[in-house]
Amino acid sequence: MRRSLFVLGAAALVLLLLPATSLADSTDLERAIAGKLDPSVGINSTWVIVAGALVMFMQAGFAFLEIGFSRAKNAGTVVAKILTNFSIAAIGWWVCGFAFAFGGPLGSVIGHDGGFFFTNLGAYSVTTGDVTSFHPSFPVMSLSDATIESKFFFQFVFCAVSLAIVWGTTLERIKFSVYVIYAIIFSAFIYPVGAHWVFGGGFLQNGDWLGTGIAGMQDFAGSTAVHLIGATGALAALLLLGPRKGKFGADGKPRPIPGHSMPLFGLGVLILWLGWFGFNPGSTLNALDGRFPEILIITNLAAAAGVLGAVLTAKIRTGNIDIGMAGNGAIAALVAITAPSGYVELWAAPIIGVVAGVIVVVGVYAIDKVIDDPVGALSAHGLAGIWGTLSCGLFTAPRLAQYNAFGDPEGGLFYSGKFTQLIAQVVGFSIAFTFVFALSFTTFWVIKRTVGLRVTEEEEDAGLDISEHGMYGYPEQFIPAPELVGVASSRPVPGAATADALATNKEVPA
């Protein structure tokens, strides 16, 4: 852990010592001073920043969801993890992530037209005929005149969301140092390259790569590019990390390990739901074309249908209305509608959402038999991400395919009667999954062979709050009251445990 922090600190120092460079194109500022900046620049930039702030707020949603699904002895570590990973992603995105993910040219394997450290951004605009492209070094975003800084921030928070998805599955037994190492590699290379292929202007999105004739992949806001990539990294980690102690009985059957707070989990789900109103509508990068309100409604309809589908499926499956499944139904539907949100009509949204609600329940029960995923992310973000990606191949409307300029202009199977777009979707997510899984598994394998992935059994028993951070998220539950308030007592407190007693190989009450 100390070695990882030292490396991270040294890297930060090097960055601070770099020669000062222009951070961005100054054209917008010059035009604003001269009173010649088009008002649409300010309006669109404001919308993109507001949408990005909503997506950033999803980090709070992930925190509450994961804390709720954790036992009390592991609640505090989630806060440190969320803050550390968000910060690492911010630096990685600035260094090279944005350039790799959204730099041109179209159809490339890795973006390289935009400079590292957010420099050398190329021309402000290029006009060909009657069409003006803004920031053409980042061609997939060039039809919006929102400033490049607003686009940078908006896409950064997507990267941070994808990284957050990885870690919810690893709760309660992973070393904190693993977060640091993988976050650097993920935010600087794995996510940017994978996202570039799928929705950053890369070869999968552009289509007809290597003369194959395959249509361009459609993923409006990231069912594959954000959610499946995150879930794939999580799968790689779980295969090497193993289950929590006590998850599987002697007979090999899974045993429930309940989280300590369903109210916190529910709050997390509602925050994530709100954040998605930035996630999908914000991907228009434009407030003036009238598209984002429709995308917001599509997103909301899908989420509502997902809750109902999950509740009904869980009721049929177990006889109970499962609280966790209700929440994951919303998340799975939001994940599923992310790719088609800018490609489908309103009528398709509830269908996509309710199917996602069914998938997440069936998926969670199936995966739980072999893999310990405390939050159900492999199902909610992985399986639902695949379904959302495939749904473009079924439901994409021709008018929206033509408006977005990617994929088969005749639309999905239900419109065109052809499998052209569906094939592109299958090929696209398969390639993205293979790439991310290979790099992530290799990264985690190296970490396991060097610094290690798991805490010790004793540390897992005591809880990561005390073993990794030296403090408790809920000190009142674990520290005797006289010690907690700093009052020494000569007499033992009946039934109270000491701090030393907690760090044993016995399970700590949660």
Coordinates of C-alpha atoms in Angstrom, one line a residue:
M1 CA 0.0 0.0 0.0
R2 CA 2.8 2.4 1.0
R3 CA 4.7 1.6 -2.2
S4 CA 1.5 2.3 -4.3
L5 CA 0.9 5.6 -2.6
F6 CA 4.6 6.6 -3.1
V7 CA 4.4 5.8 -6.9
L8 CA 1.2 7.8 -7.2
G9 CA 2.6 10.8 -5.3
A10 CA 5.8 10.8 -7.4
A11 CA 3.7 10.7 -10.6
A12 CA 1.7 13.7 -9.4
L13 CA 4.9 15.6 -8.6
V14 CA 6.2 15.0 -12.1
L15 CA 3.0 16.4 -13.6
L16 CA 3.2 19.5 -11.5
L17 CA 6.7 20.2 -12.7
L18 CA 5.8 20.0 -16.3
P19 CA 6.3 23.2 -18.3
A20 CA 3.2 25.4 -18.3
T21 CA 1.2 24.9 -21.5
S22 CA -2.1 26.2 -22.8
L23 CA -4.8 24.1 -21.4
A24 CA -7.3 24.6 -24.2
D25 CA -8.1 26.5 -27.4
S26 CA -8.5 30.2 -26.5
T27 CA -10.8 31.0 -29.4
D28 CA -14.0 30.9 -27.3
L29 CA -12.5 33.4 -24.8
E30 CA -11.3 35.7 -27.5
R31 CA -14.7 35.7 -29.2
A32 CA -16.5 36.3 -25.8
I33 CA -14.2 39.3 -25.1
A34 CA -15.0 40.7 -28.6
G35 CA -18.8 40.2 -28.0
K36 CA -18.9 37.8 -31.0
L37 CA -19.5 34.4 -29.2
D38 CA -22.6 32.7 -30.3
P39 CA -25.1 32.4 -27.4
S40 CA -25.6 28.8 -28.3
V41 CA -22.0 28.1 -27.1
G42 CA -22.9 29.3 -23.6
I43 CA -26.3 27.5 -23.5
N44 CA -25.0 24.2 -24.8
S45 CA -21.9 24.4 -22.5
T46 CA -24.1 25.1 -19.5
W47 CA -26.3 22.1 -20.3
V48 CA -23.3 19.8 -20.7
I49 CA -21.8 20.9 -17.4
V50 CA -25.1 20.5 -15.6
A51 CA -25.6 17.1 -17.1
G52 CA -22.0 16.2 -16.1
A53 CA -22.6 17.4 -12.5
L54 CA -25.6 15.0 -12.4
V55 CA -23.4 12.1 -13.5
M56 CA -20.8 13.1 -11.0
F57 CA -23.5 12.9 -8.3
M58 CA -23.9 9.3 -9.2
Q59 CA -20.7 8.7 -7.2
A60 CA -22.8 9.4 -4.1
G61 CA -25.4 7.0 -5.3
F62 CA -22.8 4.2 -5.7
A63 CA -21.4 5.1 -2.3
F64 CA -24.8 4.7 -0.6
L65 CA -25.7 1.6 -2.5
E66 CA -22.5 -0.1 -1.7
I67 CA -22.5 1.0 2.0
G68 CA -26.1 -0.3 2.3
F69 CA -25.1 -3.7 0.8
S70 CA -22.0 -3.9 3.1
R71 CA -21.9 -5.1 6.7
A72 CA -21.4 -2.3 9.1
K73 CA -17.8 -3.2 9.7
N74 CA -17.0 -2.4 6.1
A75 CA -19.1 0.7 5.6
G76 CA -16.4 3.4 6.0
T77 CA -13.9 2.0 3.5
V78 CA -16.4 2.6 0.7
V79 CA -16.1 6.4 1.2
A80 CA -12.3 6.3 0.9
K81 CA -12.5 4.0 -2.1
I82 CA -15.0 6.3 -3.9
L83 CA -13.0 9.4 -3.3
T84 CA -9.6 7.9 -4.2
N85 CA -10.8 6.3 -7.4
F86 CA -12.7 9.4 -8.6
S87 CA -9.5 11.4 -8.1
I88 CA -7.2 8.9 -9.8
A89 CA -9.7 8.8 -12.8
A90 CA -9.6 12.6 -13.0
I91 CA -5.8 12.7 -13.3
G92 CA -5.7 9.7 -15.8
W93 CA -8.4 11.3 -17.9
W94 CA -6.4 14.6 -18.1
V95 CA -3.1 12.9 -18.9
C96 CA -4.2 10.7 -21.8
G97 CA -7.6 9.2 -21.2
F98 CA -9.6 11.9 -23.1
A99 CA -7.2 11.9 -26.0
F100 CA -7.3 8.1 -26.4
A101 CA -11.1 7.9 -26.0
F102 CA -12.4 10.8 -28.2
G103 CA -9.4 11.9 -30.3
G104 CA -9.7 11.3 -34.0
P105 CA -9.6 10.2 -36.7
L106 CA -12.9 8.4 -37.1
G107 CA -12.5 4.7 -37.5
S108 CA -9.2 4.5 -35.6
V109 CA -8.1 1.9 -33.0
I110 CA -7.0 4.5 -30.5
G111 CA -7.6 8.3 -30.6
H112 CA -4.5 10.3 -31.2
D113 CA -5.5 13.7 -32.8
G114 CA -6.0 15.4 -29.5
G115 CA -3.0 16.1 -27.3
F116 CA -2.1 14.6 -24.0
F117 CA -2.6 16.8 -20.9
F118 CA -5.5 18.5 -22.7
T119 CA -3.2 20.4 -25.0
N120 CA -2.7 20.7 -28.8
L121 CA -6.5 20.4 -29.3
G122 CA -6.4 21.5 -33.0
A123 CA -8.6 23.9 -34.7
Y124 CA -11.6 25.5 -33.0
S125 CA -13.9 24.9 -36.0
V126 CA -13.8 23.8 -39.6
T127 CA -16.6 24.6 -42.1
T128 CA -17.1 22.4 -45.1
G129 CA -20.0 23.6 -47.3
D130 CA -22.8 24.5 -45.0
V131 CA -21.7 22.3 -42.1
T132 CA -19.4 23.6 -39.3
S133 CA -17.6 21.1 -37.2
F134 CA -16.4 22.2 -33.7
H135 CA -13.2 20.9 -32.3
P136 CA -12.7 18.5 -35.2
S137 CA -9.8 16.8 -33.5
F138 CA -12.5 15.1 -31.5
P139 CA -14.8 14.3 -34.4
V140 CA -17.5 12.2 -32.7
M141 CA -18.4 15.3 -30.6
S142 CA -17.9 17.9 -33.3
L143 CA -21.5 18.7 -34.2
S144 CA -22.0 20.4 -30.8
D145 CA -20.6 23.8 -30.3
A146 CA -20.4 23.3 -26.5
T147 CA -16.8 24.2 -25.4
I148 CA -14.3 21.4 -25.4
E149 CA -13.8 21.9 -21.6
S150 CA -17.4 21.0 -21.0
K151 CA -17.2 17.9 -23.2
F152 CA -14.0 16.9 -21.4
F153 CA -15.7 17.1 -18.0
F154 CA -18.8 15.3 -19.2
Q155 CA -16.8 12.4 -20.6
F156 CA -14.6 12.2 -17.6
V157 CA -17.5 11.5 -15.2
F158 CA -18.5 8.6 -17.5
C159 CA -15.0 7.1 -17.0
A160 CA -15.4 7.5 -13.3
V161 CA -18.8 5.8 -13.3
S162 CA -17.4 2.8 -15.3
L163 CA -14.5 2.5 -12.7
A164 CA -17.0 2.6 -9.8
I165 CA -18.9 -0.3 -11.3
V166 CA -15.8 -2.5 -11.0
W167 CA -15.5 -2.2 -7.2
G168 CA -19.0 -2.8 -5.9
T169 CA -18.6 -6.4 -6.7
T170 CA -15.4 -6.7 -4.6
L171 CA -16.7 -5.4 -1.3
E172 CA -15.4 -6.6 2.0
R173 CA -12.3 -8.5 1.1
I174 CA -10.1 -6.6 -1.4
K175 CA -6.9 -4.7 -0.5
F176 CA -7.2 -0.9 -0.9
S177 CA -3.9 -0.9 -2.8
V178 CA -5.6 -2.8 -5.6
Y179 CA -8.0 0.1 -6.1
V180 CA -5.0 2.4 -6.7
I181 CA -3.1 0.2 -9.2
Y182 CA -6.1 -0.8 -11.3
A183 CA -7.6 2.6 -11.3
I184 CA -4.5 4.1 -12.9
I185 CA -4.5 1.5 -15.7
F186 CA -8.2 1.5 -16.2
S187 CA -8.7 5.3 -16.4
A188 CA -5.6 5.9 -18.5
F189 CA -5.9 3.0 -21.0
I190 CA -8.4 0.2 -20.6
Y191 CA -11.6 2.4 -20.5
P192 CA -10.4 5.1 -23.0
V193 CA -9.5 2.6 -25.7
G194 CA -12.6 0.4 -25.2
A195 CA -14.9 3.5 -25.1
H196 CA -13.2 4.9 -28.2
W197 CA -14.0 1.8 -30.2
V198 CA -17.7 1.8 -29.1
F199 CA -18.8 5.4 -28.8
G200 CA -15.7 7.6 -29.2
G201 CA -15.5 7.5 -33.0
G202 CA -13.5 4.3 -33.2
F203 CA -13.7 1.5 -35.7
L204 CA -16.7 -0.4 -34.1
Q205 CA -18.8 2.8 -34.1
N206 CA -17.7 3.9 -37.6
G207 CA -18.3 0.5 -39.2
D208 CA -17.0 -1.3 -42.2
W209 CA -13.7 -1.9 -40.5
L210 CA -11.1 -3.8 -42.5
G211 CA -13.7 -3.9 -45.3
T212 CA -16.0 -6.3 -43.5
G213 CA -19.1 -4.3 -44.4
I214 CA -20.4 -4.6 -40.8
A215 CA -22.6 -1.6 -39.9
G216 CA -21.5 0.9 -37.3
M217 CA -22.2 0.0 -33.7
Q218 CA -24.8 2.1 -31.9
D219 CA -24.3 3.0 -28.2
F220 CA -25.7 6.4 -27.5
A221 CA -24.6 6.8 -23.9
G222 CA -22.7 3.6 -22.9
S223 CA -24.6 0.4 -22.2
T224 CA -21.4 -1.3 -23.5
A225 CA -18.9 1.6 -23.5
V226 CA -19.5 2.4 -19.8
H227 CA -21.5 -0.3 -18.1
L228 CA -20.4 -3.5 -19.7
I229 CA -16.8 -2.4 -19.6
G230 CA -17.1 -1.8 -15.9
A231 CA -18.9 -5.1 -15.3
T232 CA -16.2 -6.9 -17.4
G233 CA -13.4 -5.5 -15.2
A234 CA -15.4 -6.6 -12.2
L235 CA -15.8 -10.2 -13.6
A236 CA -12.0 -10.4 -14.1
A237 CA -11.4 -9.3 -10.5
L238 CA -13.9 -11.7 -9.0
L239 CA -12.5 -14.7 -10.8
L240 CA -9.2 -14.1 -9.1
L241 CA -10.4 -12.7 -5.8
G242 CA -12.8 -15.4 -4.7
P243 CA -15.9 -15.1 -2.5
R244 CA -16.2 -13.6 1.0
K245 CA -15.5 -15.8 3.9
G246 CA -18.6 -17.8 4.7
K247 CA -20.5 -17.0 1.5
F248 CA -20.6 -20.7 0.4
G249 CA -21.4 -23.5 2.8
A250 CA -19.7 -26.9 3.1
D251 CA -22.3 -28.2 0.6
G252 CA -21.2 -25.5 -1.9
K253 CA -24.5 -23.7 -1.8
P254 CA -24.5 -19.9 -1.5
R255 CA -25.6 -18.3 1.8
P256 CA -27.0 -14.8 2.1
I257 CA -24.8 -12.2 3.7
P258 CA -27.3 -9.3 4.2
G259 CA -26.2 -5.7 3.9
H260 CA -26.7 -3.6 7.0
S261 CA -28.9 -0.8 5.6
M262 CA -31.6 -1.1 2.9
P263 CA -32.6 2.5 3.5
L264 CA -29.1 3.6 2.4
F265 CA -29.3 1.3 -0.5
G266 CA -32.7 2.8 -1.6
L267 CA -31.3 6.3 -1.3
G268 CA -28.4 5.2 -3.5
V269 CA -30.7 3.9 -6.2
L270 CA -32.8 7.1 -6.3
I271 CA -29.6 9.2 -6.6
L272 CA -28.4 7.0 -9.5
W273 CA -31.8 7.3 -11.1
L274 CA -31.5 11.1 -10.9
G275 CA -28.0 11.0 -12.2
W276 CA -29.1 9.1 -15.3
F277 CA -31.1 12.2 -16.3
G278 CA -27.6 13.7 -16.9
F279 CA -26.2 10.5 -18.3
N280 CA -28.5 9.9 -21.2
P281 CA -30.0 13.3 -22.1
G282 CA -26.6 14.9 -21.6
S283 CA -25.1 12.7 -24.3
T284 CA -26.8 15.0 -26.8
L285 CA -24.1 17.6 -25.9
N286 CA -26.8 20.0 -27.1
A287 CA -29.7 21.9 -25.4
L288 CA -31.0 23.6 -28.6
D289 CA -32.0 20.7 -30.9
G290 CA -34.9 19.6 -28.6
R291 CA -33.7 16.1 -28.2
F292 CA -32.7 15.8 -24.6
P293 CA -36.3 16.1 -23.0
E294 CA -37.5 13.2 -25.1
I295 CA -34.4 11.1 -24.1
L296 CA -35.1 12.0 -20.4
I297 CA -38.7 10.6 -20.7
I298 CA -37.5 7.5 -22.5
T299 CA -35.0 7.0 -19.7
N300 CA -37.6 7.4 -17.0
L301 CA -40.1 5.1 -18.6
A302 CA -37.6 2.3 -18.9
A303 CA -36.5 2.7 -15.3
A304 CA -40.1 2.5 -14.1
A305 CA -40.8 -0.6 -16.1
G306 CA -37.6 -2.2 -14.8
V307 CA -38.7 -1.8 -11.2
L308 CA -42.1 -3.4 -11.9
G309 CA -40.5 -6.2 -14.0
A310 CA -38.0 -7.0 -11.2
V311 CA -40.6 -6.9 -8.4
L312 CA -42.9 -9.2 -10.3
T313 CA -40.1 -11.6 -11.2
A314 CA -38.8 -11.8 -7.6
K315 CA -42.3 -12.3 -6.3
I316 CA -42.8 -15.2 -8.7
R317 CA -39.3 -16.6 -7.9
T318 CA -39.3 -16.3 -4.1
G319 CA -42.8 -15.4 -3.0
N320 CA -41.4 -12.1 -1.6
I321 CA -41.1 -8.5 -2.9
D322 CA -37.3 -8.3 -2.6
I323 CA -36.1 -4.8 -1.7
G324 CA -32.7 -5.3 -3.3
M325 CA -34.3 -6.7 -6.5
A326 CA -36.6 -3.7 -6.7
G327 CA -33.6 -1.3 -6.7
N328 CA -31.5 -3.4 -9.1
G329 CA -34.5 -3.5 -11.4
A330 CA -34.3 0.2 -11.7
I331 CA -30.6 0.2 -12.2
A332 CA -30.7 -2.7 -14.8
A333 CA -33.3 -0.9 -16.8
L334 CA -31.4 2.4 -16.7
V335 CA -28.3 0.5 -17.9
A336 CA -30.3 -1.2 -20.7
I337 CA -31.8 2.0 -22.0
T338 CA -28.5 3.8 -22.0
A339 CA -27.4 2.6 -25.4
P340 CA -30.8 2.9 -27.2
S341 CA -32.0 6.1 -25.4
G342 CA -31.0 8.3 -28.4
Y343 CA -32.1 5.8 -31.0
V344 CA -35.5 4.5 -30.1
E345 CA -39.1 5.9 -29.9
L346 CA -41.0 6.2 -26.7
W347 CA -43.0 3.0 -27.1
A348 CA -39.9 0.9 -27.0
A349 CA -38.6 2.2 -23.7
P350 CA -41.0 0.3 -21.3
I351 CA -40.3 -2.9 -23.3
I352 CA -36.6 -2.6 -22.9
G353 CA -37.0 -1.7 -19.3
V354 CA -39.2 -4.5 -18.2
V355 CA -37.1 -7.1 -20.0
A356 CA -34.0 -5.7 -18.1
G357 CA -36.0 -6.0 -14.8
V358 CA -36.6 -9.7 -15.5
I359 CA -33.0 -10.3 -16.6
V360 CA -31.4 -8.8 -13.5
V361 CA -33.4 -11.0 -11.1
V362 CA -32.8 -14.2 -13.0
G363 CA -29.2 -13.2 -13.5
V364 CA -28.5 -12.4 -9.9
Y365 CA -29.9 -15.7 -8.7
A366 CA -27.9 -17.6 -11.3
I367 CA -24.6 -15.8 -10.8
D368 CA -24.9 -16.0 -7.0
K369 CA -24.6 -19.8 -7.2
V370 CA -21.0 -19.6 -8.4
I371 CA -19.6 -16.0 -7.9
D372 CA -19.9 -13.7 -4.9
D373 CA -21.1 -10.4 -6.2
P374 CA -22.6 -8.5 -3.2
V375 CA -24.3 -5.8 -5.2
G376 CA -25.4 -7.7 -8.3
A377 CA -23.4 -5.6 -10.7
L378 CA -22.5 -8.4 -13.0
S379 CA -26.2 -8.8 -13.7
A380 CA -27.4 -5.2 -13.4
H381 CA -24.5 -3.7 -15.4
G382 CA -23.2 -6.7 -17.4
L383 CA -26.2 -8.7 -18.5
A384 CA -28.4 -5.6 -18.7
G385 CA -25.7 -3.8 -20.6
I386 CA -25.6 -6.6 -23.2
W387 CA -29.4 -6.5 -23.5
G388 CA -29.4 -2.7 -23.9
T389 CA -26.8 -3.0 -26.6
L390 CA -28.7 -5.7 -28.5
S391 CA -32.0 -3.7 -28.2
C392 CA -30.6 -1.1 -30.6
G393 CA -30.4 -3.9 -33.2
L394 CA -34.1 -4.5 -32.6
F395 CA -35.7 -1.1 -31.9
T396 CA -33.6 1.6 -33.5
A397 CA -35.8 4.0 -35.5
P398 CA -34.6 4.9 -38.9
R399 CA -35.1 8.7 -38.3
L400 CA -32.9 8.6 -35.3
A401 CA -30.2 6.3 -36.9
Q402 CA -30.0 8.9 -39.7
Y403 CA -30.0 11.8 -37.2
N404 CA -27.1 10.3 -35.2
A405 CA -25.3 9.2 -38.4
F406 CA -24.1 5.8 -37.0
G407 CA -25.3 2.3 -37.9
D408 CA -27.8 1.1 -40.5
P409 CA -29.9 4.1 -41.7
E410 CA -32.8 1.7 -42.1
G411 CA -33.0 1.1 -38.4
G412 CA -33.3 -2.1 -36.3
L413 CA -34.9 -5.4 -37.1
F414 CA -38.4 -4.4 -36.3
Y415 CA -38.2 -1.5 -38.8
S416 CA -35.9 -2.8 -41.5
G417 CA -36.7 -6.5 -41.3
K418 CA -32.9 -7.1 -41.5
F419 CA -30.3 -8.3 -39.0
T420 CA -27.7 -5.7 -40.2
Q421 CA -27.8 -3.6 -37.0
L422 CA -28.3 -6.6 -34.7
I423 CA -25.2 -8.3 -36.1
A424 CA -23.2 -5.1 -35.6
Q425 CA -24.3 -4.9 -32.0
V426 CA -23.3 -8.5 -31.2
V427 CA -19.9 -8.2 -32.9
G428 CA -19.4 -4.9 -31.1
F429 CA -20.0 -5.9 -27.5
S430 CA -18.2 -9.2 -28.0
I431 CA -15.0 -7.4 -29.2
A432 CA -15.2 -4.8 -26.4
F433 CA -15.8 -7.5 -23.8
T434 CA -12.9 -9.6 -25.0
F435 CA -10.5 -6.6 -25.0
V436 CA -11.4 -5.4 -21.5
F437 CA -11.5 -8.8 -20.0
A438 CA -8.1 -9.8 -21.3
L439 CA -6.4 -6.6 -20.1
S440 CA -8.2 -6.6 -16.8
F441 CA -7.6 -10.2 -16.0
T442 CA -3.9 -9.8 -16.8
T443 CA -3.7 -6.7 -14.6
F444 CA -5.4 -8.4 -11.7
W445 CA -3.3 -11.6 -12.1
V446 CA -0.1 -9.5 -11.9
I447 CA -1.4 -7.7 -8.9
K448 CA -2.3 -11.0 -7.2
R449 CA 1.2 -12.4 -7.9
T450 CA 2.9 -9.3 -6.5
V451 CA 1.1 -7.2 -3.9
G452 CA -1.8 -9.5 -3.5
L453 CA -5.6 -9.0 -4.0
R454 CA -7.1 -10.1 -0.7
V455 CA -6.7 -9.0 2.9
T456 CA -5.9 -11.7 5.4
E457 CA -8.7 -13.8 7.0
E458 CA -8.1 -12.0 10.3
E459 CA -8.5 -8.6 8.6
E460 CA -11.6 -9.7 6.8
D461 CA -13.1 -10.9 10.0
A462 CA -12.3 -7.7 11.8
G463 CA -13.7 -5.6 8.9
L464 CA -11.9 -3.4 6.4
D465 CA -12.7 -0.2 8.2
I466 CA -10.4 -1.0 11.1
S467 CA -7.9 -3.3 9.3
E468 CA -7.3 -1.0 6.3
H469 CA -8.1 2.5 7.7
G470 CA -7.6 2.2 11.5
M471 CA -11.1 3.5 12.2
Y472 CA -14.7 2.5 12.1
G473 CA -17.5 3.8 9.8
Y474 CA -19.9 3.3 12.7
P475 CA -17.7 3.6 15.9
E476 CA -20.7 3.5 18.2
Q477 CA -21.3 -0.1 17.2
F478 CA -17.8 -1.3 17.9
I479 CA -16.2 0.9 20.5
P480 CA -17.3 0.9 24.2
A481 CA -19.1 4.2 25.0
P482 CA -16.7 5.4 27.7
E483 CA -13.8 5.0 25.2
L484 CA -15.7 6.6 22.4
V485 CA -16.3 9.8 24.3
G486 CA -12.9 9.9 25.8
V487 CA -13.9 9.1 29.3
A488 CA -11.7 6.4 31.1
S489 CA -13.5 3.9 33.2
S490 CA -12.0 1.8 35.9
R491 CA -14.8 -0.7 35.6
P492 CA -15.5 -2.9 32.6
V493 CA -18.6 -2.0 30.6
P494 CA -21.0 -5.1 30.7
G495 CA -21.1 -6.8 27.3
A496 CA -18.7 -4.4 25.7
A497 CA -15.9 -5.6 23.4
T498 CA -12.5 -3.9 23.3
A499 CA -10.7 -2.7 20.2
D500 CA -8.2 -5.5 20.6
A501 CA -10.9 -8.1 20.8
L502 CA -12.3 -7.0 17.5
A503 CA -9.1 -7.8 15.6
T504 CA -9.5 -11.5 16.0
N505 CA -10.4 -14.4 13.7
K506 CA -14.0 -14.3 15.0
E507 CA -16.7 -12.6 13.0
V508 CA -17.5 -9.1 14.1
P509 CA -21.2 -8.4 14.6
A510 CA -22.6 -6.4 11.7

